C-alpha cells in the first residue's frame, strides 16, 4: 500500500517541488507521464511555466531597450554640460537649443513609456463620445501641413461623404492618427506623398495612412508594432526624433477602443497602416 501510494503521489510531489522552485525564481517544467487528471495538471503547469519564462524574457528585453534609449539623450546632455563647464565652448543660443532638444526628446520618451504602460495595464481612461471623424482628421492633417511642405512632401486627406459619427475618445484618436502621419512623413521620400483616408466599412469606420516610402520587408511586418522596432530605419538615426514607441502606443489605443490595427506594405513602393473604430449609436 505504501509503495502504491508513493507511485500515485510522485507526480504531485514533483509538481509541488516545481511550484516551490517557481516561487524562488527557478522556472522549469515537470515530466508528464500520464493522460489522466494529474497529467493534465502537469501539462497546465508546464504551459504556465513556459508563459512565465517568455514574459520574463520580454521584461528583460524591455528593460534593456529602455536603458539603451534613455542612455542616448542623457549621454549627449552630460557631454554638452561638461563641455560648457570646462569652457570647451561658450553657452551660445545654439548650444542651449541643442540641450533643450535632447531634453525634450527625453521627456517625450518618458511620457510615451508612461502612456504605453497605462494602456497595456488596462488603466487608460477613455472619454468616449460621438465624434465627427472628418473634422478631427482635418485638424490633425492641418497640424502637419507645414512639416510636409518644408520637406517637399504632399499630404492629402480623403474622407468619404456622409461619414457616420464614431464612438471614441477624440484626444486619443488624434494621438493615433498623429503617430501614423508622423511615422509616414519620416519614411516618405522628399517630394513623396502621404494620404490619409477615412471610409465606412460595414458598421465600422476605417482610417488608413499611406506613404510611398521604402516599404517594409515581409519578415518585419509581424514586429512593426513592437516597442523600439527598428526595421525600416533605426530609431534615433539622423533627424528622427521618434521615441520608437509611437506604433506600439497606437496599437494599444486602438485596442482600448475595441478596434483593430494592421499594416500592409510592398517593398520599394508603399506602406499603409489601417485601423478601425466603431460607429456611434448617435449616428
GROMACS .gro file of C-alpha atoms in nm:
model
  283
    1UNK     CA    1   0.000   0.000   0.000
    2UNK     CA    2   0.281   0.241   0.084
    3UNK     CA    3   0.453   0.158  -0.245
    4UNK     CA    4   0.137   0.223  -0.445
    5UNK     CA    5   0.072   0.545  -0.255
    6UNK     CA    6   0.424   0.670  -0.336
    7UNK     CA    7   0.374   0.588  -0.703
    8UNK     CA    8   0.041   0.769  -0.714
    9UNK     CA    9   0.167   1.078  -0.532
   10UNK     CA   10   0.506   1.102  -0.710
   11UNK     CA   11   0.370   1.335  -0.986
   12UNK     CA   12   0.208   1.555  -0.720
   13UNK     CA   13   0.536   1.575  -0.527
   14UNK     CA   14   0.714   1.671  -0.849
   15UNK     CA   15   0.456   1.944  -0.911
   16UNK     CA   16   0.493   2.069  -0.553
   17UNK     CA   17   0.872   2.085  -0.583
   18UNK     CA   18   0.843   2.267  -0.919
   19UNK     CA   19   0.596   2.514  -0.767
   20UNK     CA   20   0.839   2.588  -0.481
   21UNK     CA   21   1.121   2.634  -0.733
   22UNK     CA   22   0.897   2.867  -0.933
   23UNK     CA   23   0.836   3.077  -0.623
   24UNK     CA   24   1.215   3.104  -0.581
   25UNK     CA   25   1.258   3.221  -0.941
   26UNK     CA   26   1.370   2.889  -1.090
   27UNK     CA   27   1.129   2.824  -1.379
   28UNK     CA   28   1.132   2.472  -1.520
   29UNK     CA   29   0.883   2.217  -1.644
   30UNK     CA   30   0.779   1.883  -1.497
   31UNK     CA   31   0.775   1.548  -1.671
   32UNK     CA   32   0.425   1.434  -1.768
   33UNK     CA   33   0.387   1.054  -1.780
   34UNK     CA   34   0.010   1.008  -1.784
   35UNK     CA   35  -0.300   1.140  -1.957
   36UNK     CA   36  -0.527   1.144  -1.650
   37UNK     CA   37  -0.624   1.439  -1.437
   38UNK     CA   38  -0.278   1.460  -1.279
   39UNK     CA   39  -0.122   1.453  -1.626
   40UNK     CA   40  -0.349   1.739  -1.736
   41UNK     CA   41  -0.247   1.931  -1.425
   42UNK     CA   42   0.119   1.877  -1.517
   43UNK     CA   43   0.059   1.999  -1.873
   44UNK     CA   44  -0.120   2.309  -1.741
   45UNK     CA   45   0.173   2.376  -1.508
   46UNK     CA   46   0.420   2.342  -1.796
   47UNK     CA   47   0.220   2.589  -2.006
   48UNK     CA   48   0.219   2.834  -1.717
   49UNK     CA   49   0.593   2.792  -1.664
   50UNK     CA   50   0.659   2.846  -2.035
   51UNK     CA   51   0.445   3.159  -2.036
   52UNK     CA   52   0.622   3.297  -1.727
   53UNK     CA   53   0.963   3.231  -1.883
   54UNK     CA   54   0.853   3.410  -2.200
   55UNK     CA   55   0.721   3.708  -2.004
   56UNK     CA   56   1.043   3.728  -1.806
   57UNK     CA   57   1.243   3.735  -2.131
   58UNK     CA   58   1.020   4.012  -2.266
   59UNK     CA   59   1.058   4.208  -1.942
   60UNK     CA   60   1.437   4.184  -1.954
   61UNK     CA   61   1.444   4.285  -2.320
   62UNK     CA   62   1.216   4.580  -2.246
   63UNK     CA   63   1.435   4.698  -1.960
   64UNK     CA   64   1.743   4.670  -2.182
   65UNK     CA   65   1.569   4.865  -2.461
   66UNK     CA   66   1.455   5.138  -2.222
   67UNK     CA   67   1.803   5.168  -2.071
   68UNK     CA   68   1.953   5.197  -2.419
   69UNK     CA   69   1.704   5.462  -2.534
   70UNK     CA   70   1.745   5.667  -2.215
   71UNK     CA   71   2.122   5.644  -2.232
   72UNK     CA   72   2.150   5.821  -2.569
   73UNK     CA   73   1.996   6.161  -2.480
   74UNK     CA   74   2.144   6.150  -2.130
   75UNK     CA   75   2.494   6.093  -2.273
   76UNK     CA   76   2.453   6.387  -2.512
   77UNK     CA   77   2.322   6.616  -2.235
   78UNK     CA   78   2.601   6.514  -1.998
   79UNK     CA   79   2.870   6.563  -2.262
   80UNK     CA   80   2.743   6.906  -2.362
   81UNK     CA   81   2.711   7.022  -2.000
   82UNK     CA   82   3.062   6.905  -1.918
   83UNK     CA   83   3.193   7.088  -2.225
   84UNK     CA   84   3.017   7.406  -2.113
   85UNK     CA   85   3.152   7.376  -1.759
   86UNK     CA   86   3.507   7.311  -1.885
   87UNK     CA   87   3.490   7.610  -2.120
   88UNK     CA   88   3.530   7.398  -2.432
   89UNK     CA   89   3.259   7.605  -2.596
   90UNK     CA   90   3.051   7.903  -2.495
   91UNK     CA   91   2.686   7.878  -2.382
   92UNK     CA   92   2.557   8.018  -2.710
   93UNK     CA   93   2.187   8.009  -2.803
   94UNK     CA   94   2.266   7.727  -3.049
   95UNK     CA   95   2.432   7.515  -2.780
   96UNK     CA   96   2.145   7.573  -2.536
   97UNK     CA   97   1.892   7.492  -2.810
   98UNK     CA   98   2.068   7.159  -2.869
   99UNK     CA   99   2.045   7.078  -2.498
  100UNK     CA  100   1.678   7.172  -2.495
  101UNK     CA  101   1.611   6.943  -2.794
  102UNK     CA  102   1.774   6.648  -2.620
  103UNK     CA  103   1.578   6.725  -2.302
  104UNK     CA  104   1.251   6.735  -2.496
  105UNK     CA  105   1.336   6.403  -2.661
  106UNK     CA  106   1.398   6.251  -2.318
  107UNK     CA  107   1.070   6.394  -2.190
  108UNK     CA  108   0.879   6.251  -2.489
  109UNK     CA  109   1.030   5.910  -2.428
  110UNK     CA  110   0.926   5.911  -2.061
  111UNK     CA  111   0.573   6.031  -2.149
  112UNK     CA  112   0.541   5.761  -2.417
  113UNK     CA  113   0.657   5.490  -2.178
  114UNK     CA  114   0.400   5.603  -1.921
  115UNK     CA  115   0.118   5.607  -2.178
  116UNK     CA  116   0.217   5.262  -2.307
  117UNK     CA  117   0.235   5.116  -1.956
  118UNK     CA  118  -0.112   5.253  -1.873
  119UNK     CA  119  -0.260   5.119  -2.197
  120UNK     CA  120  -0.110   4.770  -2.156
  121UNK     CA  121  -0.227   4.755  -1.793
  122UNK     CA  122  -0.582   4.850  -1.894
  123UNK     CA  123  -0.565   5.166  -1.682
  124UNK     CA  124  -0.601   5.411  -1.969
  125UNK     CA  125  -0.916   5.619  -1.926
  126UNK     CA  126  -1.116   5.685  -2.240
  127UNK     CA  127  -1.366   5.970  -2.256
  128UNK     CA  128  -1.585   5.832  -2.533
  129UNK     CA  129  -1.845   6.040  -2.707
  130UNK     CA  130  -1.995   6.065  -3.058
  131UNK     CA  131  -1.712   6.213  -3.263
  132UNK     CA  132  -1.711   6.372  -3.606
  133UNK     CA  133  -1.410   6.195  -3.754
  134UNK     CA  134  -1.397   6.413  -4.065
  135UNK     CA  135  -1.346   6.731  -3.860
  136UNK     CA  136  -1.097   6.555  -3.634
  137UNK     CA  137  -0.888   6.433  -3.929
  138UNK     CA  138  -0.890   6.776  -4.093
  139UNK     CA  139  -0.749   6.925  -3.774
  140UNK     CA  140  -0.474   6.665  -3.737
  141UNK     CA  141  -0.372   6.685  -4.103
  142UNK     CA  142  -0.361   7.065  -4.087
  143UNK     CA  143  -0.115   7.037  -3.799
  144UNK     CA  144   0.130   6.850  -4.026
  145UNK     CA  145   0.089   7.069  -4.336
  146UNK     CA  146   0.388   7.290  -4.254
  147UNK     CA  147   0.616   6.992  -4.186
  148UNK     CA  148   0.514   6.821  -4.510
  149UNK     CA  149   0.560   7.142  -4.709
  150UNK     CA  150   0.906   7.205  -4.561
  151UNK     CA  151   1.011   6.854  -4.667
  152UNK     CA  152   0.868   6.892  -5.016
  153UNK     CA  153   0.604   6.627  -4.946
  154UNK     CA  154   0.235   6.619  -5.033
  155UNK     CA  155  -0.012   6.545  -4.753
  156UNK     CA  156  -0.365   6.462  -4.869
  157UNK     CA  157  -0.691   6.389  -4.686
  158UNK     CA  158  -0.968   6.184  -4.845
  159UNK     CA  159  -1.290   6.139  -4.646
  160UNK     CA  160  -1.596   5.953  -4.774
  161UNK     CA  161  -1.914   6.162  -4.788
  162UNK     CA  162  -2.171   6.117  -4.511
  163UNK     CA  163  -1.917   5.954  -4.280
  164UNK     CA  164  -2.102   5.849  -3.959
  165UNK     CA  165  -2.004   5.959  -3.612
  166UNK     CA  166  -1.772   5.722  -3.425
  167UNK     CA  167  -1.783   5.624  -3.058
  168UNK     CA  168  -1.436   5.732  -2.949
  169UNK     CA  169  -1.217   5.947  -2.731
  170UNK     CA  170  -1.126   6.237  -2.965
  171UNK     CA  171  -0.795   6.313  -2.791
  172UNK     CA  172  -0.677   5.952  -2.815
  173UNK     CA  173  -0.785   5.921  -3.178
  174UNK     CA  174  -0.587   6.236  -3.258
  175UNK     CA  175  -0.289   6.072  -3.090
  176UNK     CA  176  -0.327   5.758  -3.303
  177UNK     CA  177  -0.359   5.948  -3.630
  178UNK     CA  178  -0.076   6.187  -3.540
  179UNK     CA  179   0.154   5.893  -3.466
  180UNK     CA  180   0.073   5.731  -3.800
  181UNK     CA  181   0.111   6.054  -4.001
  182UNK     CA  182   0.438   6.139  -3.827
  183UNK     CA  183   0.567   5.791  -3.900
  184UNK     CA  184   0.461   5.816  -4.266
  185UNK     CA  185   0.625   6.157  -4.316
  186UNK     CA  186   0.951   6.027  -4.170
  187UNK     CA  187   0.965   5.741  -4.417
  188UNK     CA  188   0.817   5.902  -4.728
  189UNK     CA  189   1.089   6.036  -4.961
  190UNK     CA  190   1.146   6.401  -5.039
  191UNK     CA  191   0.872   6.509  -5.281
  192UNK     CA  192   0.685   6.197  -5.167
  193UNK     CA  193   0.317   6.163  -5.084
  194UNK     CA  194   0.119   6.071  -4.772
  195UNK     CA  195  -0.254   6.003  -4.799
  196UNK     CA  196  -0.494   5.992  -4.503
  197UNK     CA  197  -0.826   5.826  -4.588
  198UNK     CA  198  -1.145   5.751  -4.394
  199UNK     CA  199  -1.418   5.518  -4.525
  200UNK     CA  200  -1.725   5.343  -4.388
  201UNK     CA  201  -1.691   4.964  -4.371
  202UNK     CA  202  -2.000   4.769  -4.255
  203UNK     CA  203  -2.055   4.901  -3.904
  204UNK     CA  204  -1.709   5.048  -3.853
  205UNK     CA  205  -1.509   5.339  -3.989
  206UNK     CA  206  -1.169   5.253  -4.132
  207UNK     CA  207  -0.887   5.507  -4.126
  208UNK     CA  208  -0.581   5.450  -4.345
  209UNK     CA  209  -0.248   5.634  -4.364
  210UNK     CA  210  -0.038   5.550  -4.671
  211UNK     CA  211   0.308   5.662  -4.779
  212UNK     CA  212   0.519   5.592  -5.087
  213UNK     CA  213   0.834   5.521  -4.889
  214UNK     CA  214   1.071   5.223  -4.899
  215UNK     CA  215   0.814   4.978  -4.765
  216UNK     CA  216   0.858   4.708  -4.502
  217UNK     CA  217   1.013   4.367  -4.563
  218UNK     CA  218   0.763   4.078  -4.519
  219UNK     CA  219   0.972   3.927  -4.240
  220UNK     CA  220   0.949   4.258  -4.047
  221UNK     CA  221   0.572   4.302  -4.070
  222UNK     CA  222   0.488   4.092  -3.759
  223UNK     CA  223   0.712   4.315  -3.546
  224UNK     CA  224   0.608   4.660  -3.670
  225UNK     CA  225   0.402   4.737  -3.358
  226UNK     CA  226   0.664   4.611  -3.112
  227UNK     CA  227   0.837   4.857  -2.881
  228UNK     CA  228   1.151   5.015  -3.027
  229UNK     CA  229   1.105   4.833  -3.357
  230UNK     CA  230   1.393   4.923  -3.588
  231UNK     CA  231   1.304   4.766  -3.919
  232UNK     CA  232   1.279   5.044  -4.176
  233UNK     CA  233   1.509   5.296  -4.011
  234UNK     CA  234   1.696   5.273  -3.680
  235UNK     CA  235   1.534   5.476  -3.405
  236UNK     CA  236   1.728   5.795  -3.342
  237UNK     CA  237   1.910   5.793  -3.677
  238UNK     CA  238   1.963   6.131  -3.836
  239UNK     CA  239   1.687   6.380  -3.763
  240UNK     CA  240   1.440   6.114  -3.648
  241UNK     CA  241   1.326   6.223  -3.302
  242UNK     CA  242   1.078   5.941  -3.257
  243UNK     CA  243   1.086   5.756  -2.926
  244UNK     CA  244   1.033   5.425  -3.103
  245UNK     CA  245   0.705   5.375  -2.916
  246UNK     CA  246   0.457   5.554  -3.142
  247UNK     CA  247   0.326   5.246  -3.323
  248UNK     CA  248   0.313   5.040  -3.002
  249UNK     CA  249   0.106   5.316  -2.838
  250UNK     CA  250  -0.120   5.342  -3.144
  251UNK     CA  251  -0.189   4.968  -3.126
  252UNK     CA  252  -0.283   4.981  -2.757
  253UNK     CA  253  -0.507   5.285  -2.806
  254UNK     CA  254  -0.691   5.117  -3.093
  255UNK     CA  255  -0.736   4.803  -2.883
  256UNK     CA  256  -0.871   5.012  -2.595
  257UNK     CA  257  -1.138   5.140  -2.837
  258UNK     CA  258  -1.227   4.783  -2.935
  259UNK     CA  259  -1.091   4.828  -3.288
  260UNK     CA  260  -0.807   4.663  -3.473
  261UNK     CA  261  -0.494   4.794  -3.643
  262UNK     CA  262  -0.277   4.636  -3.912
  263UNK     CA  263  -0.024   4.723  -4.180
  264UNK     CA  264   0.021   4.635  -4.547
  265UNK     CA  265   0.334   4.705  -4.746
  266UNK     CA  266   0.521   4.641  -5.069
  267UNK     CA  267   0.898   4.676  -5.051
  268UNK     CA  268   1.028   4.969  -5.250
  269UNK     CA  269   0.681   5.109  -5.324
  270UNK     CA  270   0.441   5.182  -5.039
  271UNK     CA  271   0.321   5.117  -4.683
  272UNK     CA  272  -0.033   5.161  -4.550
  273UNK     CA  273  -0.147   5.146  -4.187
  274UNK     CA  274  -0.518   5.081  -4.123
  275UNK     CA  275  -0.726   5.093  -3.807
  276UNK     CA  276  -1.098   5.073  -3.732
  277UNK     CA  277  -1.336   5.247  -3.491
  278UNK     CA  278  -1.696   5.153  -3.412
  279UNK     CA  279  -1.983   5.373  -3.524
  280UNK     CA  280  -2.164   5.571  -3.259
  281UNK     CA  281  -2.524   5.485  -3.167
  282UNK     CA  282  -2.596   5.857  -3.214
  283UNK     CA  283  -2.512   5.818  -3.582
   0.00000   0.00000   0.00000
